[in-house]
mmCIF file of C-alpha atoms in Angstrom:
data_model
loop_
_atom_site.group_PDB
_atom_site.id
_atom_site.type_symbol
_atom_site.label_atom_id
_atom_site.label_comp_id
_atom_site.label_asym_id
_atom_site.label_seq_id
_atom_site.Cartn_x
_atom_site.Cartn_y
_atom_site.Cartn_z
ATOM 1 C CA UNK O 1 70.352 -27.897 -20.109
ATOM 2 C CA UNK O 2 70.363 -24.730 -17.979
ATOM 3 C CA UNK O 3 73.582 -22.759 -18.523
ATOM 4 C CA UNK O 4 74.549 -20.844 -15.374
ATOM 5 C CA UNK O 5 77.109 -18.117 -14.737
ATOM 6 C CA UNK O 6 78.217 -17.757 -11.091
ATOM 7 C CA UNK O 7 79.258 -14.258 -9.968
ATOM 8 C CA UNK O 8 80.952 -14.642 -6.571
ATOM 9 C CA UNK O 9 84.154 -13.143 -5.188
ATOM 10 C CA UNK O 10 84.915 -15.911 -2.669
ATOM 11 C CA UNK O 11 86.775 -18.819 -4.366
ATOM 12 C CA UNK O 12 85.549 -21.229 -1.666
ATOM 13 C CA UNK O 13 81.897 -20.251 -2.033
ATOM 14 C CA UNK O 14 82.223 -20.196 -5.816
ATOM 15 C CA UNK O 15 83.537 -23.785 -5.781
ATOM 16 C CA UNK O 16 80.707 -24.827 -3.453
ATOM 17 C CA UNK O 17 78.028 -23.311 -5.690
ATOM 18 C CA UNK O 18 79.597 -24.848 -8.793
ATOM 19 C CA UNK O 19 79.766 -28.327 -7.266
ATOM 20 C CA UNK O 20 76.128 -28.137 -6.141
ATOM 21 C CA UNK O 21 74.776 -26.918 -9.462
ATOM 22 C CA UNK O 22 76.925 -29.232 -11.590
ATOM 23 C CA UNK O 23 75.640 -32.183 -9.553
ATOM 24 C CA UNK O 24 72.272 -31.836 -11.260
ATOM 25 C CA UNK O 25 72.106 -33.333 -14.765
ATOM 26 C CA UNK O 26 69.908 -30.487 -16.016
ATOM 27 C CA UNK O 27 72.329 -27.718 -14.987
ATOM 28 C CA UNK O 28 75.811 -26.811 -16.140
ATOM 29 C CA UNK O 29 77.989 -23.980 -14.826
ATOM 30 C CA UNK O 30 79.494 -22.459 -17.954
ATOM 31 C CA UNK O 31 81.831 -20.065 -16.123
ATOM 32 C CA UNK O 32 82.440 -18.053 -12.961
ATOM 33 C CA UNK O 33 83.288 -14.407 -12.266
ATOM 34 C CA UNK O 34 84.928 -12.930 -9.178
ATOM 35 C CA UNK O 35 83.764 -9.326 -9.580
ATOM 36 C CA UNK O 36 80.791 -7.399 -10.847
ATOM 37 C CA UNK O 37 82.674 -6.053 -13.842
ATOM 38 C CA UNK O 38 83.783 -9.539 -14.847
ATOM 39 C CA UNK O 39 80.272 -10.836 -14.307
ATOM 40 C CA UNK O 40 78.859 -8.217 -16.664
ATOM 41 C CA UNK O 41 81.485 -8.942 -19.342
ATOM 42 C CA UNK O 42 80.913 -12.687 -19.197
ATOM 43 C CA UNK O 43 77.143 -12.316 -19.231
ATOM 44 C CA UNK O 44 77.419 -10.284 -22.429
ATOM 45 C CA UNK O 45 79.913 -12.707 -23.985
ATOM 46 C CA UNK O 46 78.490 -16.076 -22.907
ATOM 47 C CA UNK O 47 74.737 -15.418 -22.890
ATOM 48 C CA UNK O 48 73.930 -17.686 -19.897
ATOM 49 C CA UNK O 49 70.388 -18.849 -19.172
ATOM 50 C CA UNK O 50 70.695 -17.649 -15.570
ATOM 51 C CA UNK O 51 73.125 -15.735 -13.346
ATOM 52 C CA UNK O 52 73.682 -16.279 -9.623
ATOM 53 C CA UNK O 53 74.866 -13.040 -8.048
ATOM 54 C CA UNK O 54 76.732 -12.227 -4.847
ATOM 55 C CA UNK O 55 75.985 -8.855 -3.230
ATOM 56 C CA UNK O 56 79.310 -7.698 -1.775
ATOM 57 C CA UNK O 57 82.129 -7.813 -4.304
ATOM 58 C CA UNK O 58 85.147 -5.695 -5.186
ATOM 59 C CA UNK O 59 84.325 -2.901 -7.616
ATOM 60 C CA UNK O 60 80.646 -2.675 -8.466
ATOM 61 C CA UNK O 61 78.402 -4.588 -6.083
ATOM 62 C CA UNK O 62 75.672 -7.106 -6.906
ATOM 63 C CA UNK O 63 72.977 -4.450 -7.032
ATOM 64 C CA UNK O 64 74.801 -2.349 -9.624
ATOM 65 C CA UNK O 65 75.897 -5.414 -11.606
ATOM 66 C CA UNK O 66 72.304 -6.608 -11.733
ATOM 67 C CA UNK O 67 71.158 -3.165 -12.868
ATOM 68 C CA UNK O 68 73.690 -3.121 -15.704
ATOM 69 C CA UNK O 69 72.919 -6.668 -16.844
ATOM 70 C CA UNK O 70 69.196 -5.936 -16.922
ATOM 71 C CA UNK O 71 69.833 -2.755 -18.904
ATOM 72 C CA UNK O 72 72.129 -4.378 -21.482
ATOM 73 C CA UNK O 73 71.196 -8.065 -21.737
ATOM 74 C CA UNK O 74 68.290 -9.039 -19.437
ATOM 75 C CA UNK O 75 68.744 -12.429 -17.771
ATOM 76 C CA UNK O 76 67.111 -14.278 -14.881
ATOM 77 C CA UNK O 77 69.238 -13.333 -11.859
ATOM 78 C CA UNK O 78 69.186 -14.932 -8.412
ATOM 79 C CA UNK O 79 70.853 -13.074 -5.553
ATOM 80 C CA UNK O 80 72.734 -15.592 -3.381
ATOM 81 C CA UNK O 81 73.743 -14.091 -0.055
ATOM 82 C CA UNK O 82 75.286 -15.624 3.037
ATOM 83 C CA UNK O 83 74.679 -12.764 5.461
ATOM 84 C CA UNK O 84 71.565 -12.378 7.601
ATOM 85 C CA UNK O 85 72.612 -8.963 8.860
ATOM 86 C CA UNK O 86 69.452 -6.890 8.227
ATOM 87 C CA UNK O 87 71.392 -4.125 6.494
ATOM 88 C CA UNK O 88 73.036 -6.542 4.078
ATOM 89 C CA UNK O 89 69.822 -8.464 3.501
ATOM 90 C CA UNK O 90 68.091 -5.176 2.692
ATOM 91 C CA UNK O 91 70.827 -4.475 0.135
ATOM 92 C CA UNK O 92 70.136 -7.879 -1.382
ATOM 93 C CA UNK O 93 66.455 -7.013 -1.709
ATOM 94 C CA UNK O 94 67.378 -3.753 -3.426
ATOM 95 C CA UNK O 95 68.677 -5.914 -6.271
ATOM 96 C CA UNK O 96 65.030 -6.828 -6.892
ATOM 97 C CA UNK O 97 64.497 -3.191 -7.844
ATOM 98 C CA UNK O 98 67.189 -3.648 -10.469
ATOM 99 C CA UNK O 99 65.461 -6.704 -11.908
ATOM 100 C CA UNK O 100 66.681 -9.736 -9.934
ATOM 101 C CA UNK O 101 64.004 -12.394 -9.511
ATOM 102 C CA UNK O 102 64.764 -13.782 -6.066
ATOM 103 C CA UNK O 103 67.008 -13.645 -3.012
ATOM 104 C CA UNK O 104 68.144 -17.003 -1.625
ATOM 105 C CA UNK O 105 70.391 -18.051 1.217
ATOM 106 C CA UNK O 106 73.933 -19.119 0.416
ATOM 107 C CA UNK O 107 74.218 -22.897 1.059
ATOM 108 C CA UNK O 108 76.061 -24.118 4.120
ATOM 109 C CA UNK O 109 79.150 -26.290 3.651
ATOM 110 C CA UNK O 110 79.153 -30.080 3.135
ATOM 111 C CA UNK O 111 79.895 -30.634 6.825
ATOM 112 C CA UNK O 112 76.688 -28.943 7.908
ATOM 113 C CA UNK O 113 73.517 -30.941 8.648
ATOM 114 C CA UNK O 114 71.727 -28.356 6.479
ATOM 115 C CA UNK O 115 73.875 -28.994 3.429
ATOM 116 C CA UNK O 116 71.601 -31.399 1.568
ATOM 117 C CA UNK O 117 68.554 -29.218 2.191
ATOM 118 C CA UNK O 118 70.359 -26.031 1.137
ATOM 119 C CA UNK O 119 71.727 -27.670 -2.001
ATOM 120 C CA UNK O 120 68.270 -28.894 -3.040
ATOM 121 C CA UNK O 121 66.787 -25.432 -2.450
ATOM 122 C CA UNK O 122 69.425 -23.760 -4.607
ATOM 123 C CA UNK O 123 68.948 -26.254 -7.440
ATOM 124 C CA UNK O 124 65.176 -25.856 -7.201
ATOM 125 C CA UNK O 125 65.464 -22.050 -7.352
ATOM 126 C CA UNK O 126 67.728 -22.171 -10.397
ATOM 127 C CA UNK O 127 65.364 -24.494 -12.266
ATOM 128 C CA UNK O 128 62.349 -22.366 -11.447
ATOM 129 C CA UNK O 129 63.921 -19.030 -12.309
ATOM 130 C CA UNK O 130 65.621 -20.179 -15.517
ATOM 131 C CA UNK O 131 62.190 -20.466 -17.148
ATOM 132 C CA UNK O 132 61.098 -16.938 -16.231
ATOM 133 C CA UNK O 133 60.935 -14.492 -19.107
ATOM 134 C CA UNK O 134 62.588 -11.254 -18.036
ATOM 135 C CA UNK O 135 62.606 -7.782 -19.534
ATOM 136 C CA UNK O 136 64.995 -4.902 -19.079
ATOM 137 C CA UNK O 137 63.038 -2.860 -16.596
ATOM 138 C CA UNK O 138 63.234 -2.089 -12.894
ATOM 139 C CA UNK O 139 60.648 -1.804 -10.210
ATOM 140 C CA UNK O 140 59.488 1.770 -9.903
ATOM 141 C CA UNK O 141 59.473 3.451 -6.515
ATOM 142 C CA UNK O 142 56.972 5.970 -7.826
ATOM 143 C CA UNK O 143 53.331 5.400 -6.824
ATOM 144 C CA UNK O 144 51.335 3.556 -9.451
ATOM 145 C CA UNK O 145 48.798 5.450 -11.469
ATOM 146 C CA UNK O 146 45.225 4.468 -10.565
ATOM 147 C CA UNK O 147 43.852 1.750 -12.820
ATOM 148 C CA UNK O 148 40.175 1.628 -13.644
ATOM 149 C CA UNK O 149 38.798 -1.563 -12.160
ATOM 150 C CA UNK O 150 35.367 -3.085 -12.559
ATOM 151 C CA UNK O 151 34.614 -5.855 -10.080
ATOM 152 C CA UNK O 152 31.723 -7.832 -8.712
ATOM 153 C CA UNK O 153 30.727 -6.093 -5.462
ATOM 154 C CA UNK O 154 30.950 -7.974 -2.212
ATOM 155 C CA UNK O 155 27.413 -8.788 -1.130
ATOM 156 C CA UNK O 156 27.670 -8.011 2.574
ATOM 157 C CA UNK O 157 29.587 -6.104 5.214
ATOM 158 C CA UNK O 158 32.531 -3.754 5.279
ATOM 159 C CA UNK O 159 36.188 -4.732 4.861
ATOM 160 C CA UNK O 160 38.213 -4.661 8.044
ATOM 161 C CA UNK O 161 41.368 -6.593 7.102
ATOM 162 C CA UNK O 162 43.496 -7.712 4.135
ATOM 163 C CA UNK O 163 45.510 -10.955 4.302
ATOM 164 C CA UNK O 164 48.194 -11.694 1.693
ATOM 165 C CA UNK O 165 50.188 -14.855 1.048
ATOM 166 C CA UNK O 166 53.243 -15.171 -1.213
ATOM 167 C CA UNK O 167 56.287 -17.317 -1.840
ATOM 168 C CA UNK O 168 58.722 -17.421 -4.778
ATOM 169 C CA UNK O 169 58.790 -14.003 -6.436
ATOM 170 C CA UNK O 170 56.781 -12.596 -3.551
ATOM 171 C CA UNK O 171 59.034 -9.747 -2.353
ATOM 172 C CA UNK O 172 58.846 -7.938 -5.690
ATOM 173 C CA UNK O 173 55.110 -8.643 -5.936
ATOM 174 C CA UNK O 174 54.561 -7.263 -2.433
ATOM 175 C CA UNK O 175 56.497 -4.156 -3.437
ATOM 176 C CA UNK O 176 54.133 -3.628 -6.364
ATOM 177 C CA UNK O 177 50.983 -4.132 -4.302
ATOM 178 C CA UNK O 178 52.072 -1.933 -1.400
ATOM 179 C CA UNK O 179 53.347 0.770 -3.712
ATOM 180 C CA UNK O 180 49.922 0.901 -5.337
ATOM 181 C CA UNK O 181 47.916 1.254 -2.118
ATOM 182 C CA UNK O 182 47.035 4.735 -0.845
ATOM 183 C CA UNK O 183 48.815 5.985 2.240
ATOM 184 C CA UNK O 184 45.605 6.187 4.207
ATOM 185 C CA UNK O 185 44.180 2.766 3.451
ATOM 186 C CA UNK O 186 41.754 2.128 6.294
ATOM 187 C CA UNK O 187 42.527 -1.447 7.383
ATOM 188 C CA UNK O 188 45.449 -3.532 8.691
ATOM 189 C CA UNK O 189 47.269 -5.729 6.192
ATOM 190 C CA UNK O 190 48.830 -9.052 7.258
ATOM 191 C CA UNK O 191 51.436 -10.849 5.144
ATOM 192 C CA UNK O 192 52.853 -14.356 5.118
ATOM 193 C CA UNK O 193 55.895 -14.526 2.841
ATOM 194 C CA UNK O 194 57.931 -17.735 2.580
ATOM 195 C CA UNK O 195 61.550 -16.686 2.980
ATOM 196 C CA UNK O 196 64.811 -18.037 4.373
ATOM 197 C CA UNK O 197 65.373 -17.822 8.108
ATOM 198 C CA UNK O 198 66.871 -14.487 9.113
ATOM 199 C CA UNK O 199 65.697 -12.634 6.013
ATOM 200 C CA UNK O 200 62.357 -11.459 7.423
ATOM 201 C CA UNK O 201 63.715 -8.336 9.143
ATOM 202 C CA UNK O 202 65.570 -7.281 5.992
ATOM 203 C CA UNK O 203 62.438 -7.809 3.901
ATOM 204 C CA UNK O 204 60.392 -5.590 6.209
ATOM 205 C CA UNK O 205 63.057 -2.877 6.187
ATOM 206 C CA UNK O 206 63.390 -3.001 2.412
ATOM 207 C CA UNK O 207 59.635 -2.709 1.869
ATOM 208 C CA UNK O 208 59.483 0.166 4.361
ATOM 209 C CA UNK O 209 62.257 2.031 2.582
ATOM 210 C CA UNK O 210 60.933 1.505 -0.950
ATOM 211 C CA UNK O 211 57.170 1.889 -0.500
ATOM 212 C CA UNK O 212 55.175 4.596 1.211
ATOM 213 C CA UNK O 213 54.150 2.332 4.091
ATOM 214 C CA UNK O 214 55.777 1.382 7.357
ATOM 215 C CA UNK O 215 56.284 -2.392 7.294
ATOM 216 C CA UNK O 216 57.241 -4.305 10.440
ATOM 217 C CA UNK O 217 57.341 -7.836 11.766
ATOM 218 C CA UNK O 218 54.191 -8.737 13.678
ATOM 219 C CA UNK O 219 54.382 -8.971 17.484
ATOM 220 C CA UNK O 220 52.263 -11.362 19.522
ATOM 221 C CA UNK O 221 49.335 -9.549 21.147
ATOM 222 C CA UNK O 222 49.795 -6.443 19.004
ATOM 223 C CA UNK O 223 46.549 -4.504 18.518
ATOM 224 C CA UNK O 224 45.617 -4.292 14.842
ATOM 225 C CA UNK O 225 45.165 -0.789 13.462
ATOM 226 C CA UNK O 226 44.307 0.891 10.172
ATOM 227 C CA UNK O 227 47.207 1.242 7.763
ATOM 228 C CA UNK O 228 49.461 -1.293 9.490
ATOM 229 C CA UNK O 229 51.489 -3.667 7.323
ATOM 230 C CA UNK O 230 52.654 -6.647 9.382
ATOM 231 C CA UNK O 231 54.799 -9.564 8.182
ATOM 232 C CA UNK O 232 54.879 -12.967 9.860
ATOM 233 C CA UNK O 233 58.212 -13.610 11.611
ATOM 234 C CA UNK O 234 59.975 -16.678 10.301
ATOM 235 C CA UNK O 235 59.244 -19.918 12.127
ATOM 236 C CA UNK O 236 55.950 -18.608 13.528
ATOM 237 C CA UNK O 237 52.407 -18.883 12.215
ATOM 238 C CA UNK O 238 50.581 -15.556 11.929
ATOM 239 C CA UNK O 239 46.918 -15.248 12.848
ATOM 240 C CA UNK O 240 44.441 -13.062 14.688
ATOM 241 C CA UNK O 241 42.407 -13.571 17.854
ATOM 242 C CA UNK O 242 38.889 -12.579 18.812
ATOM 243 C CA UNK O 243 40.008 -9.263 20.287
ATOM 244 C CA UNK O 244 41.546 -8.231 16.931
ATOM 245 C CA UNK O 245 45.100 -8.652 18.096
ATOM 246 C CA UNK O 246 48.000 -10.449 16.460
ATOM 247 C CA UNK O 247 48.316 -14.122 17.320
ATOM 248 C CA UNK O 248 51.776 -15.642 16.799
ATOM 249 C CA UNK O 249 51.908 -19.410 17.076
ATOM 250 C CA UNK O 250 55.245 -21.217 17.226
ATOM 251 C CA UNK O 251 53.773 -24.420 18.682
ATOM 252 C CA UNK O 252 51.465 -25.582 15.906
ATOM 253 C CA UNK O 253 53.276 -27.803 13.427
ATOM 254 C CA UNK O 254 54.236 -26.606 9.975
ATOM 255 C CA UNK O 255 51.420 -26.877 7.448
ATOM 256 C CA UNK O 256 52.633 -28.439 4.217
ATOM 257 C CA UNK O 257 56.210 -27.861 5.466
ATOM 258 C CA UNK O 258 55.562 -24.144 6.020
ATOM 259 C CA UNK O 259 55.612 -22.140 9.225
ATOM 260 C CA UNK O 260 54.452 -19.436 8.794
ATOM 261 C CA UNK O 261 51.731 -20.819 6.565
ATOM 262 C CA UNK O 262 49.331 -18.884 4.352
ATOM 263 C CA UNK O 263 46.694 -21.537 5.065
ATOM 264 C CA UNK O 264 46.988 -20.860 8.807
ATOM 265 C CA UNK O 265 46.591 -17.108 8.206
ATOM 266 C CA UNK O 266 43.535 -17.505 5.998
ATOM 267 C CA UNK O 267 41.792 -19.917 8.353
ATOM 268 C CA UNK O 268 42.463 -17.668 11.335
ATOM 269 C CA UNK O 269 41.226 -14.557 9.518
ATOM 270 C CA UNK O 270 38.114 -16.393 8.328
ATOM 271 C CA UNK O 271 37.198 -17.361 11.898
ATOM 272 C CA UNK O 272 37.575 -13.826 13.273
ATOM 273 C CA UNK O 273 36.724 -11.510 10.372
ATOM 274 C CA UNK O 274 34.506 -13.630 8.123
ATOM 275 C CA UNK O 275 32.945 -11.550 5.356
ATOM 276 C CA UNK O 276 34.891 -8.472 6.475
ATOM 277 C CA UNK O 277 38.189 -9.752 5.066
ATOM 278 C CA UNK O 278 39.939 -9.910 1.700
ATOM 279 C CA UNK O 279 42.465 -12.655 0.966
ATOM 280 C CA UNK O 280 45.128 -12.347 -1.748
ATOM 281 C CA UNK O 281 47.299 -15.152 -3.148
ATOM 282 C CA UNK O 282 50.407 -13.925 -4.950
ATOM 283 C CA UNK O 283 53.145 -15.680 -6.923
ATOM 284 C CA UNK O 284 54.718 -18.708 -5.306
ATOM 285 C CA UNK O 285 55.710 -22.324 -5.626
ATOM 286 C CA UNK O 286 53.563 -25.034 -4.089
ATOM 287 C CA UNK O 287 50.062 -25.150 -2.669
ATOM 288 C CA UNK O 288 50.172 -23.168 0.564
ATOM 289 C CA UNK O 289 47.053 -21.089 1.133
ATOM 290 C CA UNK O 290 44.666 -23.105 -1.033
ATOM 291 C CA UNK O 291 43.527 -25.322 1.846
ATOM 292 C CA UNK O 292 42.478 -22.231 3.791
ATOM 293 C CA UNK O 293 40.364 -20.741 1.004
ATOM 294 C CA UNK O 294 37.180 -22.844 1.395
ATOM 295 C CA UNK O 295 36.793 -21.633 4.994
ATOM 296 C CA UNK O 296 37.567 -18.087 3.858
ATOM 297 C CA UNK O 297 34.936 -18.325 1.123
ATOM 298 C CA UNK O 298 32.299 -19.951 3.320
ATOM 299 C CA UNK O 299 32.734 -17.160 5.861
ATOM 300 C CA UNK O 300 31.951 -14.635 3.114
ATOM 301 C CA UNK O 301 35.477 -13.308 2.530
ATOM 302 C CA UNK O 302 36.557 -11.973 -0.869
ATOM 303 C CA UNK O 303 39.457 -13.789 -2.600
ATOM 304 C CA UNK O 304 41.877 -12.508 -5.232
ATOM 305 C CA UNK O 305 44.583 -14.546 -6.987
ATOM 306 C CA UNK O 306 47.435 -13.250 -9.135
ATOM 307 C CA UNK O 307 47.253 -14.360 -12.766
ATOM 308 C CA UNK O 308 49.716 -16.666 -14.494
ATOM 309 C CA UNK O 309 51.214 -14.122 -16.874
ATOM 310 C CA UNK O 310 52.397 -11.805 -14.085
ATOM 311 C CA UNK O 311 53.482 -14.529 -11.635
ATOM 312 C CA UNK O 312 57.127 -15.503 -11.343
ATOM 313 C CA UNK O 313 55.899 -18.980 -10.353
ATOM 314 C CA UNK O 314 52.239 -19.841 -10.920
ATOM 315 C CA UNK O 315 51.978 -22.515 -8.239
ATOM 316 C CA UNK O 316 50.117 -21.076 -5.261
ATOM 317 C CA UNK O 317 47.765 -18.964 -7.400
ATOM 318 C CA UNK O 318 47.046 -21.942 -9.665
ATOM 319 C CA UNK O 319 46.056 -24.211 -6.778
ATOM 320 C CA UNK O 320 43.997 -21.368 -5.307
ATOM 321 C CA UNK O 321 42.056 -20.938 -8.554
ATOM 322 C CA UNK O 322 41.558 -24.712 -8.741
ATOM 323 C CA UNK O 323 39.542 -24.595 -5.495
ATOM 324 C CA UNK O 324 36.766 -22.828 -7.396
ATOM 325 C CA UNK O 325 36.222 -20.187 -4.711
ATOM 326 C CA UNK O 326 38.461 -17.372 -6.009
ATOM 327 C CA UNK O 327 36.439 -14.254 -6.814
ATOM 328 C CA UNK O 328 38.959 -12.608 -9.139
ATOM 329 C CA UNK O 329 42.139 -13.542 -11.002
ATOM 330 C CA UNK O 330 44.130 -10.405 -11.740
ATOM 331 C CA UNK O 331 47.474 -9.285 -13.158
ATOM 332 C CA UNK O 332 49.793 -8.009 -10.451
ATOM 333 C CA UNK O 333 49.504 -4.375 -11.532
ATOM 334 C CA UNK O 334 45.719 -4.392 -10.956
ATOM 335 C CA UNK O 335 45.618 -5.935 -7.485
ATOM 336 C CA UNK O 336 46.293 -2.727 -5.527
ATOM 337 C CA UNK O 337 43.712 -0.814 -7.553
ATOM 338 C CA UNK O 338 41.161 -3.544 -6.964
ATOM 339 C CA UNK O 339 41.835 -3.521 -3.231
ATOM 340 C CA UNK O 340 41.419 0.250 -3.225
ATOM 341 C CA UNK O 341 38.094 -0.034 -5.039
ATOM 342 C CA UNK O 342 36.882 -2.703 -2.633
ATOM 343 C CA UNK O 343 37.830 -0.552 0.335
ATOM 344 C CA UNK O 344 36.123 2.496 -1.144
ATOM 345 C CA UNK O 345 32.993 0.509 -1.986
ATOM 346 C CA UNK O 346 32.674 -1.101 1.400
ATOM 347 C CA UNK O 347 34.075 1.505 3.741
ATOM 348 C CA UNK O 348 32.709 4.554 1.949
ATOM 349 C CA UNK O 349 29.323 3.485 0.569
#
């Protein structure tokens, strides 16, 4: 049984979350709190398995409450927010710096056609995150120290592009990777991150403000350039065309229920860049991306997957490794260093 504490200042939303979570036989809501201070006290007193956290509350907000919980009694924390205002979404992502595991959309009410879907997504997130082992530490905004990396050299060609796919736990993983890359890395970097509709702008702004790189949503027809970090807009596949420009595709169906899809990105990059690309699969639930790896491998691209120990959810990396074409399986804190070494090896022989 997963014991959950809900921290939410709206009585209506609190009742909604409680009814959804209590509807699952594997979850029980042990208590609720209407402020950050109360949430901290009850976390210390009740020792829940997981905490759902609102962002805007009277007194200390969700970010500060998360920071204090992680400092005093680390717990899996999910930020549940109902606003898609980019500024408020960015604040939600800042809670990841304090140790929260994920940011999810607040479910719509029972009268909404989205209710059943939203309820299932919340329950799924709680079950996934309750099993994550957390420690009392925050993401560091300081650049990572270089890590010595020994890798099998790519046999041919230079690297002209990096493509990254992520899902559950991805925002924090992307933070770590981007924060470890040098400012002057010499290639564009394309990202597909599964995230709730309306949260993509906030994700880009948060990554821009917390890493040393400018991160933006990709625009159709945009010319790719060194050092760019582009994220797929929600509801649109991200790819590249033969003139090395961004290709956004809102017409092609979802792949495995995802649009944008990591598989779409990898297949597109393989067609255009071939052996001059690196693909990275980060933490995430499901199998997206794996179906695109054989084409990536056959074209000569280099493939890296995050390891199980450092993944919040070892779903996408696991299915990637199972394809048999992954070149390296690495802990999260070595991926940026490995990318840097690959770029130095290939672009500065």
